[in-house]
Short mmCIF file of C-alpha atoms in Angstrom, two decimals:
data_model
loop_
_atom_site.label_atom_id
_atom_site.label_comp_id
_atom_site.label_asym_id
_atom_site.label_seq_id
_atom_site.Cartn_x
_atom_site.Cartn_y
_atom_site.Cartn_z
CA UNK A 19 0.00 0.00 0.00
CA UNK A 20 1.04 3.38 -0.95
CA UNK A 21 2.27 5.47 2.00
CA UNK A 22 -0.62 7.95 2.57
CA UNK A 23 -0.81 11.24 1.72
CA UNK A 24 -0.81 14.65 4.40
CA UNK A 25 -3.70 17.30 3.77
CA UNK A 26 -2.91 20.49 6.07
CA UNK A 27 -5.93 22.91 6.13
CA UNK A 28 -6.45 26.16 7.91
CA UNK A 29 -10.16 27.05 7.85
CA UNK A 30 -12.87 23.83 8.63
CA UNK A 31 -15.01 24.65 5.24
CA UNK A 32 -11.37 24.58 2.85
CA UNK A 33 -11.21 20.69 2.53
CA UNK A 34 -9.28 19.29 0.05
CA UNK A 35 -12.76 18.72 -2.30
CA UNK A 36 -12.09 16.93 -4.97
CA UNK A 37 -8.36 16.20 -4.28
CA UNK A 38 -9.63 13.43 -2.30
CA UNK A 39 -12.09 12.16 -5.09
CA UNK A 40 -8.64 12.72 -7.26
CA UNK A 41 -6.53 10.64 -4.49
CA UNK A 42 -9.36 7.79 -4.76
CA UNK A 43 -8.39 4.83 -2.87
CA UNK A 44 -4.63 6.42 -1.90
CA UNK A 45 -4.39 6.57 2.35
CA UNK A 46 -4.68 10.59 3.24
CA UNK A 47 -4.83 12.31 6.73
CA UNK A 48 -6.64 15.63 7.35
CA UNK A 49 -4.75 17.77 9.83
CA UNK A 50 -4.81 21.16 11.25
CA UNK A 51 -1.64 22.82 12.71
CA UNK A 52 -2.06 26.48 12.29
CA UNK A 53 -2.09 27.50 16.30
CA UNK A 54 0.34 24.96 17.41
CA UNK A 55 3.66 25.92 17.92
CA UNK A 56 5.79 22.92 17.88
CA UNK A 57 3.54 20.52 15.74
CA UNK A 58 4.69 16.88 15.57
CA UNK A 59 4.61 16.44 11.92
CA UNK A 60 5.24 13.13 10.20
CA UNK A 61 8.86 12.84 8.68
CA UNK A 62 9.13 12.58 4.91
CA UNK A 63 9.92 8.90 4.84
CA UNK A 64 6.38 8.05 6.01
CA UNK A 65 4.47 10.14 3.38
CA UNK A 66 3.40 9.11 -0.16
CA UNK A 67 2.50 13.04 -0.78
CA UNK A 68 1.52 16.68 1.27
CA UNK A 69 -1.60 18.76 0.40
CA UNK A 70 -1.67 22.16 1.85
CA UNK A 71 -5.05 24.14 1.78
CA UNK A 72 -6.03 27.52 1.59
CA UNK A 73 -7.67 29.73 4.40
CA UNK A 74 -7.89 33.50 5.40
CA UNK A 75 -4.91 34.32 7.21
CA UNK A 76 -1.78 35.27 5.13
CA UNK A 77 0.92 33.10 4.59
CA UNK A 78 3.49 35.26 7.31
CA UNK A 79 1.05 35.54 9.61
CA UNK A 80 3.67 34.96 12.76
CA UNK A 81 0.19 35.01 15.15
CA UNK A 82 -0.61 31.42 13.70
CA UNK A 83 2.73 29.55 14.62
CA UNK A 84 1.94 26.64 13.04
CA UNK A 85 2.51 28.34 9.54
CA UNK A 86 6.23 28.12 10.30
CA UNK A 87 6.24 24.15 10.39
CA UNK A 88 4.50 23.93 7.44
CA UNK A 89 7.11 26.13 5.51
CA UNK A 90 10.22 24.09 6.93
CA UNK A 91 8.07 20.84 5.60
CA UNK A 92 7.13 21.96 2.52
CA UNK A 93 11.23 23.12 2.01
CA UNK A 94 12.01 20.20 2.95
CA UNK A 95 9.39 17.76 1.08
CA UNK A 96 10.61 19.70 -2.46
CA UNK A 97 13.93 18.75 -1.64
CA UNK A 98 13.26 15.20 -1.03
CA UNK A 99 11.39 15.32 -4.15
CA UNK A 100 8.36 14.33 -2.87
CA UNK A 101 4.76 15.11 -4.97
CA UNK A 102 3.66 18.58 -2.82
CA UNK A 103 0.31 20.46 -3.82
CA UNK A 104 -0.13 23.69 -2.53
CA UNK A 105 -4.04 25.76 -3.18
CA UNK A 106 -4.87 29.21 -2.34
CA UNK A 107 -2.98 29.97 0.83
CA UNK A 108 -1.34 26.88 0.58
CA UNK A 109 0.45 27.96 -3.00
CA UNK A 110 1.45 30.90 -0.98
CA UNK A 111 3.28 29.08 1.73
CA UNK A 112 4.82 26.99 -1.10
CA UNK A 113 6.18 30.25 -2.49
CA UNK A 114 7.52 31.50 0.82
CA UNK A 115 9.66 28.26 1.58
CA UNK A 116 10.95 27.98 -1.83
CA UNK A 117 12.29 31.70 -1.22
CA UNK A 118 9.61 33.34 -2.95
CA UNK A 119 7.74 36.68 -1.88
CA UNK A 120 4.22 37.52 -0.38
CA UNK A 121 2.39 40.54 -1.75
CA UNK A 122 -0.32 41.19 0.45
CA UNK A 123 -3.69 42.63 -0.34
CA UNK A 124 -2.40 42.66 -4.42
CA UNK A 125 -5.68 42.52 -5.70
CA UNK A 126 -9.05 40.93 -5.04
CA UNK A 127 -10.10 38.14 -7.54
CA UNK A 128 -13.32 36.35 -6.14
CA UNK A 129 -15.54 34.13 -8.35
CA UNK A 130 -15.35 32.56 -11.69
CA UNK A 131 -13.19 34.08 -14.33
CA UNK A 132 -10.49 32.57 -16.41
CA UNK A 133 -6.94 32.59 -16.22
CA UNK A 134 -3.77 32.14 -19.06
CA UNK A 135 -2.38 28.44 -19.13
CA UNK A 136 1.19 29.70 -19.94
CA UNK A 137 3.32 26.54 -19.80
CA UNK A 138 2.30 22.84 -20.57
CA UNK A 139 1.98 21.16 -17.27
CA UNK A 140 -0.05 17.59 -16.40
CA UNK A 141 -1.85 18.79 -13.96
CA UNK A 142 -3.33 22.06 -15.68
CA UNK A 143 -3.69 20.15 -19.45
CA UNK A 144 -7.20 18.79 -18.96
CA UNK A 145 -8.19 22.43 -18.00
CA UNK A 146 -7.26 24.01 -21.47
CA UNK A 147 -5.72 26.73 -22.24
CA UNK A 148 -7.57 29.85 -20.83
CA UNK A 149 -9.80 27.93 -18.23
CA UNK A 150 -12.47 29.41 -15.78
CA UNK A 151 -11.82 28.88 -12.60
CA UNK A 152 -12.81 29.72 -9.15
CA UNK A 153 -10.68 33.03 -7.51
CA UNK A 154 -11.22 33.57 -3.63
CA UNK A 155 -7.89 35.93 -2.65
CA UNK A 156 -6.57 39.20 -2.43
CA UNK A 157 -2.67 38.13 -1.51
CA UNK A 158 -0.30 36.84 -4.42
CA UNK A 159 2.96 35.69 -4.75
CA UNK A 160 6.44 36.52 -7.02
CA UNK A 161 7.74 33.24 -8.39
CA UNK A 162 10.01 31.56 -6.21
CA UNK A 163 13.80 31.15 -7.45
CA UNK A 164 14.19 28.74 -10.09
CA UNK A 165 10.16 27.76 -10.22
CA UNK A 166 8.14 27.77 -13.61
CA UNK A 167 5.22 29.78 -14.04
CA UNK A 168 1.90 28.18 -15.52
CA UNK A 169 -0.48 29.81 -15.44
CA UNK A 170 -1.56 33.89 -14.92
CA UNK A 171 -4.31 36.42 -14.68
CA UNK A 172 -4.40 40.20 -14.91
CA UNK A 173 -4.85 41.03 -11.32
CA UNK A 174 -2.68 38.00 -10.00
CA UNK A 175 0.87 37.17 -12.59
CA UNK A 176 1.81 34.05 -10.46
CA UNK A 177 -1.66 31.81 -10.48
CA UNK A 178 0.30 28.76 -10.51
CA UNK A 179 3.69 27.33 -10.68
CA UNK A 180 5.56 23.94 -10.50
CA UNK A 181 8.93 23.74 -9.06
CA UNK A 182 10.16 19.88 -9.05
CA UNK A 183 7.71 17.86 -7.47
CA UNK A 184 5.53 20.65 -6.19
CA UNK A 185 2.44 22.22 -8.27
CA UNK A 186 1.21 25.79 -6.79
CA UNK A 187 -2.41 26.55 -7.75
CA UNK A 188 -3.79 30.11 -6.69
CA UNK A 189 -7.29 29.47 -7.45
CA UNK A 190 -9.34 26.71 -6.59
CA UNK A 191 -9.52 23.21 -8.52
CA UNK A 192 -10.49 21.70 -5.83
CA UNK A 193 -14.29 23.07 -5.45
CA UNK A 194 -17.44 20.91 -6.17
CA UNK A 195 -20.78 22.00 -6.24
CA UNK A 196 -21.05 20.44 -2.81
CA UNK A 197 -18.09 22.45 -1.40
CA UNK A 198 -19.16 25.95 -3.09
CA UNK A 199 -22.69 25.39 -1.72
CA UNK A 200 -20.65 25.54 2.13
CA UNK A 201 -18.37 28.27 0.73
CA UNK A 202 -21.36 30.41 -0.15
CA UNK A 203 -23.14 29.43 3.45
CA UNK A 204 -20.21 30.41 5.63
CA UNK A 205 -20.62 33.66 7.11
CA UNK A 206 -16.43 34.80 6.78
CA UNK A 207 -16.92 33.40 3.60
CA UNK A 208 -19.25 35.57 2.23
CA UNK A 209 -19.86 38.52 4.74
CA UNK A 210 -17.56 41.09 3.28
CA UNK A 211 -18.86 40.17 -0.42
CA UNK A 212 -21.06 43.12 -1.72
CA UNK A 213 -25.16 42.67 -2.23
CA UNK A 214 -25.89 39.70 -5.02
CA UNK A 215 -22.05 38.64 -5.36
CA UNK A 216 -23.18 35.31 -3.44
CA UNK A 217 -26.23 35.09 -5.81
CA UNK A 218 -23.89 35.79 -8.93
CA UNK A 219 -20.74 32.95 -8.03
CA UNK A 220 -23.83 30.53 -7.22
CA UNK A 221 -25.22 30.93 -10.77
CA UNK A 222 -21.67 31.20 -12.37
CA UNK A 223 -20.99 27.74 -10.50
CA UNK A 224 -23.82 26.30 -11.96
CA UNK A 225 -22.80 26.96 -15.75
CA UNK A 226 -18.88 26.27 -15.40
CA UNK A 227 -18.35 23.05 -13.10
CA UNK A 228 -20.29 20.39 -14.90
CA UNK A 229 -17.49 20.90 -17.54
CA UNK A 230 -14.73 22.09 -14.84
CA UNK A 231 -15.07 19.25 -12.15
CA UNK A 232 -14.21 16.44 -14.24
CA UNK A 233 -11.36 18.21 -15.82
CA UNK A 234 -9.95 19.45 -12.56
CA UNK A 235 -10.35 15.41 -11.68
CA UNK A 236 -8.42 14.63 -14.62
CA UNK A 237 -5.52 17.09 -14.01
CA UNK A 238 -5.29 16.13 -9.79
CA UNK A 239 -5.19 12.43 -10.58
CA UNK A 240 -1.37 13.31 -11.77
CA UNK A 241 -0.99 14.51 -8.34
CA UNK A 242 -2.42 10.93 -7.56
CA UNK A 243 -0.08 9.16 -9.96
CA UNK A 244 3.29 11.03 -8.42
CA UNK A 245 2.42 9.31 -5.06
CA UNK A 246 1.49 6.36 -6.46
CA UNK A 247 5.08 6.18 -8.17
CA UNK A 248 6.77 6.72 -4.75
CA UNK A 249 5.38 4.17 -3.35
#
């Protein structure tokens, strides 16, 4: 059996989605170590793969200590070439512990709009080349040292990267009409969003996942593959 694979979230209603329908019958844990300040965190030789999640706190927050200790792994899991995804927040730790930058409150992109597949990658193929996807973030990233840049939008020019075994993904493949239903439900979600933006990303959902989901299913199951491979 393949050695399972780590999911770090931040936030109880940012699972990993349809990573896990991606992972399919791969082992995975589900932990959260954002307040603790010494976490006991599995070493890489027990791993098949690490998942980090998004949430609302930025990536150098110093009042969530556990941010640290998922850095140092993540540094450490690239080096050991070991398959890393990082979403949302999580690309943005990614960034940081590959020596990249945080640019905080860059610009707001929340809801469906498309972004610029730049370089061919497995994981972003099945999307296409300018896909609509889901935005929920108002931090970016620069590019980390030596990292290749996938995909961009406008507002945000780092949407995702891969740097060896790790994939960075600012926007959300992840989401299911299951999970953006919770999104839209959950008040720090959604309280800051003006009147009818709710309304608007629910009907926007509607048209663009039947055809997103099962392409965003397509490109995570490489993620799935790369553990797979290590064994």
């Amino acid at each position: 059996m393949s050695r399972p694979v780590l999911v770090l979230t931040h936030a109880p209603h940012e699972g990993p989605g349809l990573i896990t329908r991606a992972l399919d019958e791969l082992p995975h844990r589900i932990r959260t170590v954002l307040d603790t300040p010494d976490p006991r965190l599995p070493s890489l030789d027990e791993l098949g793969g690490l998942v980090v999640m998004g949430g609302p706190m930025d990536a150098d927050d110093a009042g969530h200590p556990g941010l640290a200790a998922e850095r140092r792994l993540l540094a450490e899991a690239v080096d050991a070439d070991v398959p890393v995804l990082g979403v949302c927040l999580g690309m943005q730790i990614l960034a940081l512990a590959l020596g990249g930058e945080l640019h905080r409150r860059n610009g707001t992109e929340i809801g469906f709009a498309p972004v610029e597949v730049v370089h061919d990658d497995p994981l972003l193929a099945p999307l296409g080349a300018a896909p609509t996807v889901l935005h929920w973030h108002d931090d970016a990233v620069a590019l980390p040292p030596g990292a290749t840049l996938l995909a961009r939008s406008a507002t945000t020019p780092v949407q995702a990267f891969r740097a060896g075994s790790a994939v960075g993904l600012q926007f959300h493949v992840e989401i299911d009409r299951t999970l953006l239903d919770l999104w839209l439900t959950t008040p720090v979600m959604v309280d800051d969003l003006a009147d009818g933006d709710a309304d608007l990303i629910r009907t926007q959902g509607a048209h663009h996942l039947p055809g997103l989901v099962p392409a965003a299913v397509a490109g995570l199951s490489t993620f799935a593959d790369a553990v797979r491979a290590r064994g």
